Coordinates of C-alpha atoms in Angstrom, one line a residue:
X59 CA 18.3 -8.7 -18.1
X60 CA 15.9 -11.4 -16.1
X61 CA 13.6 -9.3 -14.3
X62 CA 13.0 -10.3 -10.3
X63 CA 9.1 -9.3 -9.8
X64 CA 7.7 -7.4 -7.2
X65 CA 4.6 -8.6 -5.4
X66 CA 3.5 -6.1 -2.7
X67 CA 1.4 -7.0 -0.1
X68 CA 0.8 -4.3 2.3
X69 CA -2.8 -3.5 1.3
X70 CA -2.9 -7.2 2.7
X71 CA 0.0 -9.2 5.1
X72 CA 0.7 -5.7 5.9
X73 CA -2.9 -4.8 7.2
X74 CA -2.5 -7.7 10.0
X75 CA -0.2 -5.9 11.8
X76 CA -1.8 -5.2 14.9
X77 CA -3.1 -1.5 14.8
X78 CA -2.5 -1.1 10.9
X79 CA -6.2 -1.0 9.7
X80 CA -6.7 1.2 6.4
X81 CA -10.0 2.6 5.7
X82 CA -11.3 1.8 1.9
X83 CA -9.8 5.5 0.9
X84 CA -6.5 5.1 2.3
X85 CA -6.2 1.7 0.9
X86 CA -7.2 3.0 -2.6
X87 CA -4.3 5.9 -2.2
X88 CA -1.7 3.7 -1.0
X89 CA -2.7 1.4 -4.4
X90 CA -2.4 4.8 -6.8
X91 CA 1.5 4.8 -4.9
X92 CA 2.5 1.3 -5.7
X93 CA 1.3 1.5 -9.1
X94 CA 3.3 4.6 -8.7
X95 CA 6.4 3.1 -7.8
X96 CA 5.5 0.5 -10.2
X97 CA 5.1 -2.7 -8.6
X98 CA 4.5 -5.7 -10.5
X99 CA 1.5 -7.3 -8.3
X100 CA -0.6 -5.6 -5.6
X101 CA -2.0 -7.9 -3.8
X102 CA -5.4 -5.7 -2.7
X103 CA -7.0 -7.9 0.1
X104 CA -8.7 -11.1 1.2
X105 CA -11.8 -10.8 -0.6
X106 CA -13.7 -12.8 1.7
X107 CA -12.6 -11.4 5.0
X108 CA -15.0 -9.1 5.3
X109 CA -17.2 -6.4 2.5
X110 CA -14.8 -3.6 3.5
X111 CA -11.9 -5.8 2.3
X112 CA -14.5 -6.8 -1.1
X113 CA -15.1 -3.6 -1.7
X114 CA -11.4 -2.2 -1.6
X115 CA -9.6 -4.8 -3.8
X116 CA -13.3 -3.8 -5.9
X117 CA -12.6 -0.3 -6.0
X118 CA -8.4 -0.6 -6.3
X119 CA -9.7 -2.9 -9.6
X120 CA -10.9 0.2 -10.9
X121 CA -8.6 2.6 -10.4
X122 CA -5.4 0.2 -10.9
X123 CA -4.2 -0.8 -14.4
X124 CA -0.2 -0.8 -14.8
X125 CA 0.0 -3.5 -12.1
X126 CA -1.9 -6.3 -11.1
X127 CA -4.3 -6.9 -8.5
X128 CA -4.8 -9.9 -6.7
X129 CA -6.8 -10.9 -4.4
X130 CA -5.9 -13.9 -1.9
X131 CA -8.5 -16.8 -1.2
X132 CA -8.2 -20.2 0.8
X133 CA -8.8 -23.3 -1.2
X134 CA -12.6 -22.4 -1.1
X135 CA -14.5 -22.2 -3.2
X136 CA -16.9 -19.6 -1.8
X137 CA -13.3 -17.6 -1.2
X138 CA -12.0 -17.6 -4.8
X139 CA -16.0 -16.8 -6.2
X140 CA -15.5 -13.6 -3.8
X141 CA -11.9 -13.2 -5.2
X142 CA -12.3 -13.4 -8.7
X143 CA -15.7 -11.0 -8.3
X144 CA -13.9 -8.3 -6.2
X145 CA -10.8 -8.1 -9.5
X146 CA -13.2 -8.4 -12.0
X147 CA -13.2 -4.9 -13.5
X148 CA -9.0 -5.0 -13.4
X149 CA -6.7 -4.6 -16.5
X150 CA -4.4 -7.5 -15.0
X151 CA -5.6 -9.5 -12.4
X152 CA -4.8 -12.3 -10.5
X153 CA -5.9 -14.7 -8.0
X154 CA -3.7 -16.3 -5.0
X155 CA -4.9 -19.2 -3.7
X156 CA -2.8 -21.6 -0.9
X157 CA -3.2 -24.1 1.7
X158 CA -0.7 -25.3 4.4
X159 CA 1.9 -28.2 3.2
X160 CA 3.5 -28.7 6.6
X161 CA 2.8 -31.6 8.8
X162 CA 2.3 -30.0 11.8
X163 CA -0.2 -27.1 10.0
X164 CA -1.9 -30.4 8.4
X165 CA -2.2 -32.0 11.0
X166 CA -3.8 -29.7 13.8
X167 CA -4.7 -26.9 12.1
X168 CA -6.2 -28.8 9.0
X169 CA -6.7 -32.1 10.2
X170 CA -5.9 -33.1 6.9
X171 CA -4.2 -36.0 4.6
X172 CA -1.8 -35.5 2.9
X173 CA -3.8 -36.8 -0.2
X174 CA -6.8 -34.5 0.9
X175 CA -4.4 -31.2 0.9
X176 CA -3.9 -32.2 -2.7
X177 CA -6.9 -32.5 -4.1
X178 CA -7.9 -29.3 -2.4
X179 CA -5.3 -27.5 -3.8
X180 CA -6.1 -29.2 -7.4
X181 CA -9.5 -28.0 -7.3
X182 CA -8.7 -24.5 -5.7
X183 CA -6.3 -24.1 -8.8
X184 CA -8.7 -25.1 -11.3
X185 CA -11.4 -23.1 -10.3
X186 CA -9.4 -20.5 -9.8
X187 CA -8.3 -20.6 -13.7
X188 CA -11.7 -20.9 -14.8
X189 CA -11.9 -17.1 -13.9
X190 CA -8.3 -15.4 -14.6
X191 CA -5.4 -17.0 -16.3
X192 CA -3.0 -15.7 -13.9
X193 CA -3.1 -18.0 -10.5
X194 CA -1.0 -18.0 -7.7
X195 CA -0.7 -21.3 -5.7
X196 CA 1.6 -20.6 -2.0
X197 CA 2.1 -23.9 0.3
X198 CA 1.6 -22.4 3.6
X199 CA 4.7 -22.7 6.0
X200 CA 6.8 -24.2 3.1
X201 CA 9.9 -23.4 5.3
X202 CA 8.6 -26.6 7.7
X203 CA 7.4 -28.8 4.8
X204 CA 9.2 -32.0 3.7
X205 CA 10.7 -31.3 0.4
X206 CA 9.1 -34.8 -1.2
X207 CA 5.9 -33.2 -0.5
X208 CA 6.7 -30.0 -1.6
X209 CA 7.6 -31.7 -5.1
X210 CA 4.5 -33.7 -5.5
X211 CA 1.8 -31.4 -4.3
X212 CA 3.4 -28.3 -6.6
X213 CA 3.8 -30.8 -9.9
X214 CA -0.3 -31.3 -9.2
X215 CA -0.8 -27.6 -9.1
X216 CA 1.4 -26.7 -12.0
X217 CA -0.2 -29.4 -14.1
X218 CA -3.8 -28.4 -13.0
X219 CA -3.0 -24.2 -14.2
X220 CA -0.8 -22.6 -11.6
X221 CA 1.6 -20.2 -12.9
X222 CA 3.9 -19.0 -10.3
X223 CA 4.5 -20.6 -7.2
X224 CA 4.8 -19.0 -3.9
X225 CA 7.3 -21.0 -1.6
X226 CA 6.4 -18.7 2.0
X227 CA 9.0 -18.7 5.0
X228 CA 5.1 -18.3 6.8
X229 CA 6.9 -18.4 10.8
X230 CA 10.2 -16.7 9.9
X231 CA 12.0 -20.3 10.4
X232 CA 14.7 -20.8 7.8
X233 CA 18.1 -19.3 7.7
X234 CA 19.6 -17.9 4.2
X235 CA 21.3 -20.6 2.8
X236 CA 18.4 -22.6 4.1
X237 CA 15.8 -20.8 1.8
X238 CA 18.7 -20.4 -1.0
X239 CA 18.9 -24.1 -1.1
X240 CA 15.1 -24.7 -1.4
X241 CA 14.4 -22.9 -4.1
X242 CA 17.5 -23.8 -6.1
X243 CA 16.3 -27.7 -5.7
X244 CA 13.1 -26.9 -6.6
X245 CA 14.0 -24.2 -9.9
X246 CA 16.3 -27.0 -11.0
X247 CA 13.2 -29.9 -10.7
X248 CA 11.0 -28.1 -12.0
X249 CA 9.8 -26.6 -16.3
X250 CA 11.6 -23.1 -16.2
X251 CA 8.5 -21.0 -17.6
X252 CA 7.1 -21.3 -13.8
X253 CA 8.1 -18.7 -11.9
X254 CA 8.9 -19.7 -7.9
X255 CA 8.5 -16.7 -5.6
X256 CA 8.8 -16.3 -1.8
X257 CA 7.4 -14.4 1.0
X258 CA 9.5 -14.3 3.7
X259 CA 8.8 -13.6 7.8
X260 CA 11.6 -12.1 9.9
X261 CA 10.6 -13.8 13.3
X262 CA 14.6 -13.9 13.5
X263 CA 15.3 -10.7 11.8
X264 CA 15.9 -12.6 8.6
X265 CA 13.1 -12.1 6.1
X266 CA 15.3 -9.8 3.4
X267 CA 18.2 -11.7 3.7
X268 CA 16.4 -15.1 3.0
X269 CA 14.6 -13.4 -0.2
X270 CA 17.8 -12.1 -1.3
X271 CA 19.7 -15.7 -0.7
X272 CA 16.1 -16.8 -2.8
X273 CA 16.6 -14.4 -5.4
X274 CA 20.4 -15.7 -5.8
X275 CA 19.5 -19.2 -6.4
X276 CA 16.5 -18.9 -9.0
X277 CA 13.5 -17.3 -6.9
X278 CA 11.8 -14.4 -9.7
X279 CA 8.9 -12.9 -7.8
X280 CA 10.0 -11.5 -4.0
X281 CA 6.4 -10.9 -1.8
X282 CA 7.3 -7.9 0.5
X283 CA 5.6 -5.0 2.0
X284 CA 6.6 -1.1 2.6
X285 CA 8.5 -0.5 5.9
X286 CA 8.6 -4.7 6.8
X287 CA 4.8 -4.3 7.8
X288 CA 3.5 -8.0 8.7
X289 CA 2.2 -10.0 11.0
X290 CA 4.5 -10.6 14.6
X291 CA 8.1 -9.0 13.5
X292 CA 6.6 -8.0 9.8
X293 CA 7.3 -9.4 6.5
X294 CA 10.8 -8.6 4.1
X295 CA 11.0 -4.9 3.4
X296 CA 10.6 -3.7 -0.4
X297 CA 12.5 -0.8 0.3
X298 CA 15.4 -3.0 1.6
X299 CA 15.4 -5.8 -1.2
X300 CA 15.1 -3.5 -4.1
X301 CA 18.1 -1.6 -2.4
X302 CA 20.2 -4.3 -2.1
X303 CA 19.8 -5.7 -5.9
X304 CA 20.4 -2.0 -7.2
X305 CA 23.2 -1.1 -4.8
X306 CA 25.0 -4.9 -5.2
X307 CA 24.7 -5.1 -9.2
X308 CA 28.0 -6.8 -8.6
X309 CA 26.4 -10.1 -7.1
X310 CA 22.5 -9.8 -8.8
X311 CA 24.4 -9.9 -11.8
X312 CA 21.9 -9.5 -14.7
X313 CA 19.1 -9.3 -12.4
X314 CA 16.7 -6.0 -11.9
X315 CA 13.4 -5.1 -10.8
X316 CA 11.2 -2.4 -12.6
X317 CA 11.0 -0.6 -9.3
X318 CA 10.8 3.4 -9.7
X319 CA 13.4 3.6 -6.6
X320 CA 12.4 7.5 -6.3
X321 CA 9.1 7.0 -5.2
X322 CA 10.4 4.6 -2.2
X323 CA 10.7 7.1 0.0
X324 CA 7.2 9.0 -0.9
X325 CA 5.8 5.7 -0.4
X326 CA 7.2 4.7 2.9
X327 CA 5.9 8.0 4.3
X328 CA 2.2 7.4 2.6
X329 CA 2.3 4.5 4.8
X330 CA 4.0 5.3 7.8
X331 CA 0.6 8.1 7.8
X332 CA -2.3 6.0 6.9
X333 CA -1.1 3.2 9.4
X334 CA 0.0 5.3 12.5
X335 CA 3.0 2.7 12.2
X336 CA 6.5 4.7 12.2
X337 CA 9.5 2.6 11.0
X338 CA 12.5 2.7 13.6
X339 CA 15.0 5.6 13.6
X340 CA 17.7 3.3 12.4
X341 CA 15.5 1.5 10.0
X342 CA 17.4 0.7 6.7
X343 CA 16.7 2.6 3.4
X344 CA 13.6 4.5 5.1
X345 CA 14.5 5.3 8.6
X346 CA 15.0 8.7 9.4
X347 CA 18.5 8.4 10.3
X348 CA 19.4 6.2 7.3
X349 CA 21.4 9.4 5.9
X350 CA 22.1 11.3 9.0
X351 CA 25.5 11.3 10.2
X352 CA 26.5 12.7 13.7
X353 CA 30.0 11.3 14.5
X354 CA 32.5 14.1 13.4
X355 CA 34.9 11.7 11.7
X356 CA 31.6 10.6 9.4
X357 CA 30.6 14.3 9.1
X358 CA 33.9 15.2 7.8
X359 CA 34.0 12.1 5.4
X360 CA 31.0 12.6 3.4
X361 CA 31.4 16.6 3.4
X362 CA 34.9 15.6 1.5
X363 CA 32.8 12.6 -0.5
X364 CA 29.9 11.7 0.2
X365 CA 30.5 7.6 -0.6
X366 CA 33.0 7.6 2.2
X367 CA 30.0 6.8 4.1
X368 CA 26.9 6.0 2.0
X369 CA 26.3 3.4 -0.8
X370 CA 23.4 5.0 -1.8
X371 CA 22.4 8.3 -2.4
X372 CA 19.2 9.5 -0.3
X373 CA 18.2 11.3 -3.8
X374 CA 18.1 7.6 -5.3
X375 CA 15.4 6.8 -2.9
X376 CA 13.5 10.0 -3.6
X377 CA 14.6 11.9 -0.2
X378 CA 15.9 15.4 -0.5
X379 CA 18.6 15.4 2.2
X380 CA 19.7 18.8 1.3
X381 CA 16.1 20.6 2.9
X382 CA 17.4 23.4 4.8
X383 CA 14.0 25.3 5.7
X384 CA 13.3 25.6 9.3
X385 CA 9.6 26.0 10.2
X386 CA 8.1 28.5 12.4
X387 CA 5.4 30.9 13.3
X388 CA 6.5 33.7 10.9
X389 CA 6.3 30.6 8.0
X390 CA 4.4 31.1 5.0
X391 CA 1.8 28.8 3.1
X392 CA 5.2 28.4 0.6
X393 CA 7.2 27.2 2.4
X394 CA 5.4 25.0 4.1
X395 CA 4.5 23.0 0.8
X396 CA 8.2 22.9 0.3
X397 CA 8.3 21.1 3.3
X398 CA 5.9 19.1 2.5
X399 CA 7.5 17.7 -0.5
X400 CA 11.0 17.5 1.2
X401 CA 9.2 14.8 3.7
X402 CA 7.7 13.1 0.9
X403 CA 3.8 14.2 1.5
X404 CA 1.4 15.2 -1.7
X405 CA -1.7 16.7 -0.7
X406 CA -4.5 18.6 -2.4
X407 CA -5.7 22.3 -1.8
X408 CA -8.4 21.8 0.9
X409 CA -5.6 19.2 2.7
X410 CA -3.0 21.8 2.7
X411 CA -4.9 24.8 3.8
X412 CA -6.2 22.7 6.6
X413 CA -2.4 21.6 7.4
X414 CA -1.6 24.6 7.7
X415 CA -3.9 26.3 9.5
X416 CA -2.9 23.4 12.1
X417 CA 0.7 24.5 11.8
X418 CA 0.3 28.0 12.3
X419 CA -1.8 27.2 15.5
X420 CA 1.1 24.8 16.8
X421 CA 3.6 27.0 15.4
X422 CA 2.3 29.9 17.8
X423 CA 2.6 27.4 21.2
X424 CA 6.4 26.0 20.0
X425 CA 9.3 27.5 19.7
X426 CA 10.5 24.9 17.4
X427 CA 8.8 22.9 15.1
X428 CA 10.4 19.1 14.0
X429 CA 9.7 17.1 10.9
X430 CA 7.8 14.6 13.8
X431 CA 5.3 17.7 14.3
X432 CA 4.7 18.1 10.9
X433 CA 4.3 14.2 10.0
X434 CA 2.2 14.1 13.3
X435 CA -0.2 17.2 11.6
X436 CA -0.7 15.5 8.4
X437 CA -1.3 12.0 10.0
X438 CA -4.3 13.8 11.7
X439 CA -5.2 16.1 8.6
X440 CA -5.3 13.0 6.3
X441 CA -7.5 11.0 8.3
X442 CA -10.3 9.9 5.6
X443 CA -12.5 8.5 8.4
X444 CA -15.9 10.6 8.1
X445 CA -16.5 13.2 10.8
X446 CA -19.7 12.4 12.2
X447 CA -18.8 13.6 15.8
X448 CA -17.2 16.6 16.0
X449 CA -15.0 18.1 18.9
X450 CA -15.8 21.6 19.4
X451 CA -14.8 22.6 23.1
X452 CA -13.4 21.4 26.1
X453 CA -13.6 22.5 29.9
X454 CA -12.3 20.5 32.9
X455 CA -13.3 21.6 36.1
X456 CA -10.7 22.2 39.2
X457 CA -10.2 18.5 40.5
X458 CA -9.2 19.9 44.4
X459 CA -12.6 19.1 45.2
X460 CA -12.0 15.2 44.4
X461 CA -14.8 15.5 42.1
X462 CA -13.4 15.8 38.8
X463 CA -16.0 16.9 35.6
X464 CA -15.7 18.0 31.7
X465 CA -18.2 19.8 29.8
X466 CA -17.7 19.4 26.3
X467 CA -19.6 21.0 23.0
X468 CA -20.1 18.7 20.0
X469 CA -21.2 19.1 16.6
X470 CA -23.4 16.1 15.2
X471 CA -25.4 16.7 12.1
X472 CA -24.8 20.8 11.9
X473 CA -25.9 21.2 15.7
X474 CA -24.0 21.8 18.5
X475 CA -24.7 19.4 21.9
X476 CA -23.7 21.0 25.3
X477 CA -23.1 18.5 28.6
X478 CA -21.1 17.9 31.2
X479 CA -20.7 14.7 33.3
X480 CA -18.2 13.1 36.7
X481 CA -15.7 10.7 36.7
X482 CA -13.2 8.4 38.8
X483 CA -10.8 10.7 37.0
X484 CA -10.4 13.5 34.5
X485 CA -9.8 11.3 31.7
X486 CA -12.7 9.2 33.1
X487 CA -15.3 12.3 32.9
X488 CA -13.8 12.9 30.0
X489 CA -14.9 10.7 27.7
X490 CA -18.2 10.0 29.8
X491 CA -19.8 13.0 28.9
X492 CA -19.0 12.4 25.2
X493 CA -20.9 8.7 25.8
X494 CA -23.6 11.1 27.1
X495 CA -24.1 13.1 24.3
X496 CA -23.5 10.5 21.2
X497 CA -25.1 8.2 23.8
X498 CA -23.2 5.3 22.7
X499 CA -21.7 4.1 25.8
X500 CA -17.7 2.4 25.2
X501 CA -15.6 0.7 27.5
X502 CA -11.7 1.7 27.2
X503 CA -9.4 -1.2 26.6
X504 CA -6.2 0.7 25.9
X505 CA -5.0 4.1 26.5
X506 CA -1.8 5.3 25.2
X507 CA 0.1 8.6 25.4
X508 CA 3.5 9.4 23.7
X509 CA 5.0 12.6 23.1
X510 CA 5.9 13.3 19.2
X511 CA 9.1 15.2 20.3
X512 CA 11.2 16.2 23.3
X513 CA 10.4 19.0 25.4
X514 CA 7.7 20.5 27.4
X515 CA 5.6 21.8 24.7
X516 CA 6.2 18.9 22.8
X517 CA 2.9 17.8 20.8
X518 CA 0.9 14.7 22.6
X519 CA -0.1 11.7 20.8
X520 CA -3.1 9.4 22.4
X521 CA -4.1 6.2 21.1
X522 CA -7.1 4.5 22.2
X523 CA -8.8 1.2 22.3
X524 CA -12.8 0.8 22.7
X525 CA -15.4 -1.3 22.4
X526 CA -18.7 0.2 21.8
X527 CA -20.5 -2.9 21.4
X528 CA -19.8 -6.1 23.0
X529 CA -20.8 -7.5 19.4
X530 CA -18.3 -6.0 17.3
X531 CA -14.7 -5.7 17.7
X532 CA -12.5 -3.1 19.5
X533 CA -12.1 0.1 17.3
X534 CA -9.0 2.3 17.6
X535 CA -8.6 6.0 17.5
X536 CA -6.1 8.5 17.6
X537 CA -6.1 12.7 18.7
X538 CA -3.4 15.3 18.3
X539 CA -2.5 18.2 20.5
X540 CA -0.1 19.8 23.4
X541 CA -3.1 19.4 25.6
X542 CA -3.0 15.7 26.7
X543 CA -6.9 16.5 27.2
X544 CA -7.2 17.3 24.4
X545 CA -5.5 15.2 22.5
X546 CA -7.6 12.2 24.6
X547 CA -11.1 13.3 24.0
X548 CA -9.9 13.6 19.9
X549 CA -9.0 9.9 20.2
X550 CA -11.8 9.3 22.1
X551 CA -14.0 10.8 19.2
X552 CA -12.0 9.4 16.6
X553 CA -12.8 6.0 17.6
X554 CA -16.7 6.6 17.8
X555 CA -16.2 8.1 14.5
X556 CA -14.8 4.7 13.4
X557 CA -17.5 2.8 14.9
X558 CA -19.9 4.3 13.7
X559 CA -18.2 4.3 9.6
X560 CA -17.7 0.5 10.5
X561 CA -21.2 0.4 11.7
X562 CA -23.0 1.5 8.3
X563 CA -20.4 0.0 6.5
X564 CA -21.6 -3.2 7.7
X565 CA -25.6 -2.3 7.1
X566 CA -24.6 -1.9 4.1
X567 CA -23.4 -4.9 2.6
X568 CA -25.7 -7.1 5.0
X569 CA -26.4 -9.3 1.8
X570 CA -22.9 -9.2 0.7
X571 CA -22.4 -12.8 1.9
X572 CA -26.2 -14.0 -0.5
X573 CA -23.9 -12.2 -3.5
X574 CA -21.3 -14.1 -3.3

C-alpha cells in the first residue's frame, strides 16, 4: 500500500483567510486535533511573520510529537534561523522553504534572474539542512512556470538536500489534467525516493480535483487545510481529498492516507469555532447538510437503504446523524453534553458549566433552540482571548429626544467602572462610553450583524472591526446575544480585549527580532 501524505496547513495558509486569526491557545488546540486525526505534517506557522506566529509553532513543538511540525521560511536566511529555532524542541520537524519559479513572479515581484532564483534557492536548501534533515523546497506559482525551469531549478535543490518537493497551483490556474500531467512528467524525470507534493488553490473551484488528478499521476504528499480555508477562494479541502481516496478505492488503487477519518468531523467543528469561519450548508463531507435529506423520494430511499443516497456513512466521518435530543429550558446539564458530543465539541468542566449556564439563559428567551445556537454559545464560551474588560451592564436611554446615551458598568482589574456618554446614534454612544471608561479611543471600520437562526428571538451575532491605534493594525471582535445592543458592546469589548492581548504580546517579545 503506497501511502499519499497529508501536509495540513491551516495553522498557516489557512490563517490568511481574511478574519481567521487564531490566538497562540487556539492554535495549540487545533494542533492537539490534527495530531489527532493524525496528519502526517502540520505545518505550525511562518516563523518570522511575527513573535506570536514564533511562539506558536514554539509551543505546538512542544506539545506535538506523532506528526511533524514545520515551519515555512522564504529563501532567507534570517527566515529559516527563526524557522529552525521556533521547531527546535519537536520530535519530527521540518523546514519549508520556497521561492517563486514563474516569470511573471520573477520578474515583478522578485526582480530576479533566473540564475539568481537558483542560487537562492540552493543556499536556502542548504542552510536549511544544516539544521533538520527533513526540508521542503515549493516553487512558488509552479502552475505558471515553464516546465524547463521547473526541471533545472528542482535537480539543483534535490542535489543540494531537498527531500520532497512542493509543486503549488499558488493562483488556482491549472485545470486537472493540467496538474495530472505536470507531475506525472516530472515523477517520471526525476530519482523516485523524492516525494513531489502539491498545494492546490481553487480560484476556479478546482483545488481538490487538481490534487486528486496529482495524486493519480504520482503526486505522494497533498498540502490542504480543514474546511478549504485559504487565501481568496481557500486552499483543497482535507476533508474532501481523504474522502474521495477512501470512498473511490476503485480508482486510488493501492493508495491510502493514515488519516483517522472519525475525527474529520470533530475537527472541522474545532475550526469552524476558533475561526468564526462556518463552511457552506452544502459544503461536501462537513457541511451541515452533507447527510440531510429533505426530498420525499430521498427520504424514502435511504429509510429502505441508506446507500441509495449516500456513499459514505456520516458515522465514517465521526458525525452521529442519529442525535435525536431536542434542547430546551427544562434540559439538564446531561443532556446537554450529549449534545455536545453529537456536534463534535470536547470541552472541560469549567467550559461546560459556563456553556451551560449560557444555555439555560437563552433557553429561557427561545422557544426553540438549533444546533446554530449551540455552536454560536460555545464559539463565545471558547474564546481563549484574556478578559481584561469586562461587560457587566447595559442601559440605553429613550432616543425620542434625538439625543441618544448608554451608561454602561465594567469590570477592569476586580473594580467596577460606572459612565455614561452621547452619540450620533445608539450604537455610536455605545461604544463611546466604553472608549471613556478603558480610555482607549477606537475608530470603527466594520460593523456586522447576522442573525444565528430564523425568527424573532433568533440569537444576534456582531462582528466588528477597530483600530485603536493608527500604529497597529485593525483588530476584530465578536459578541453574542438576542439583544443586538448587547451583542454590539460584547464585540465592541472583545476587540479591545484583543488589542490589548496583542498589545503585551508585542512588549513582550520587543527583542524577539535581536534573538533571531
Amino acid at each position: 500500500m503506497e501511502m499519499v501524505k497529508i501536509f495540513d496547513t491551516t495553522l498557516r495558509d489557512g490563517e490568511q483567510s481574511p478574519g481567521a486569526s487564531m490566538t497562540i491557545e487556539e492554535k495549540i488546540k487545533v494542533a492537539r486535533q490534527l495530531e489527532k486525526l493524525k496528519v502526517d505534517i502540520i505545518e505550525a506557522g511562518f516563523a518570522a511573520a511575527s513573535p506570536g506566529d514564533f511562539e506558536a509553532i514554539n509551543n505546538i513543538a512542544k506539545e506535538v510529537s506523532e506528526s511533524t511540525v514545520c515551519s515555512l521560511a522564504r529563501a532567507v536566511e534570517k527566515d529559516i534561523k527563526a524557522a529552525a529555532d521556533a521547531i527546535a524542541p519537536a520530535k519530527l520537524k521540518r523546514i519549508h522553504t520556497f521561492i517563486a519559479t514563474s516569470p511573471i513572479h520573477m520578474e515583478y515581484k522578485l526582480r530576479m534572474s533566473p540564475d539568481e532564483v537558483i542560487k537562492r534557492a540552493v543556499d536556502a536548501v542548504k542552510y536549511a539542512r544544516s539544521f533538520v534533515e527533513d526540508v521542503e523546497f515549493s516553487c512558488e506559482d509552479a502552475g505558471r512556470s515553464e516546465m524547463s525551469f521547473l526541471k533545472e531549478i528542482i535537480a539543483a535543490v534535490i542535489e543540494a538536500g531537498a527531500t520532497t518537493i512542493n509543486i503549488p497551483d499558488t493562483v488556482g490556474y491549472r485545470f486537472p489534467t493540467e496538474m495530472g500531467a505536470m507531475i506525472k512528467e516530472l515523477t517520471d524525470y526525476f530519482p523516485k525516493n523524492v516525494i513531489f507534493s502539491v498545494h492546490c488553490h481553487n480560484d476556479l473551484g478546482l483545488a481538490t480535483a487538481n490534487s486528486l488528478y496529482s495524486v493519480l499521476n504520482g503526486a505522494r504528499q497533498v498540502e490542504c487545510t480543514i474546511n478549504g480555508l485559504g487565501e481568496r477562494a481557500g486552499n483543497a479541502a482535507l476533508e474532501e481529498i481523504v474522502m474521495a481516496i477512501k470512498v473511490r478505492r476503485d480508482l486510488f488503487d493501492g493508495i491510502d492516507t493514515r488519516i483517522e477519518t472519525k475525527e474529520i468531523y470533530p475537527t472541522s467543528r474545532l475550526v469552524s469555532s476558533v475561526t468564526g469561519i462556518e463552511p457552506q450548508p452544502n459544503k461536501a463531507i462537513v457541511g451541515k447538510n452533507a447527510f440531510a435529506h429533505e426530498s420525499g423520494i430521498h427520504q424514502d430511499g435511504v429509510l429502505k437503504h441508506k446507500e441509495t443516497y449516500e456513499i459514505m456513512s456520516a458515522e465514517s466521518i465521526g458525525l452521529d446523524v442519529k442525535d435525536t435530543i431536542v434542547l430546551g429550558k427544562h434540559s439538564g446539564r446531561h443532556a446537554f453534553s450529549k449534545k455536545l458530543e453529537a456536534l463534535g465539541f470536547k470541552l472541560n468542566d469549567e467550559e461546560l458549566n459556563e456553556a451551560f449556564m449560557k444555555f439555560k439563559k437563552l433557553a429561557d428567551r427561545k422557544k426553540e433552540i438549533y444546533d446554530e445556537d449551540i455552536i454560536a454559545i460555545l464559539n463565545d464560551t471558547m474564546d481563549s482571548t484574556p478578559k481584561t474588560y469586562e461587560l457587566v451592564s447595559l442601559q440605553l436611554s429613550d432616543c425620542s429626544d434625538g439625543m441618544p446615551s448608554a451608561a454602561a458598568k465594567i469590570k477592569f482589574e476586580d473594580k467596577i467602572y460606572v459612565d455614561a456618554a452621547i452619540g450620533e446614534g445608539t450604537i455610536d454612544a455605545v461604544f463611546k462610553v466604553i472608549d471613556r471608561i478603558s480610555g482607549i479611543n477606537g475608530k470603527l471600520m466594520d460593523y456586522k450583524v447576522e442573525a444565528v437562526t430564523e425568527g424573532k428571538d433568533a440569537l444576534a451575532k456582531v462582528m466588528v472591526k477597530v483600530v485603536f491605534d493608527e500604529n497597529k493594525p485593525a483588530v476584530m471582535g465578536h459578541g453574542l446575544s438576542i439583544d443586538t445592543m448587547l451583542a454590539s458592546a460584547r464585540a465592541y469589548i472583545n476587540a479591545l480585549n484583543n488589542y490589548v492581548h496583542m498589545k503585551d504580546l508585542l512588549q513582550k517579545k520587543i527583542s524577539y527580532k535581536d534573538s533571531i
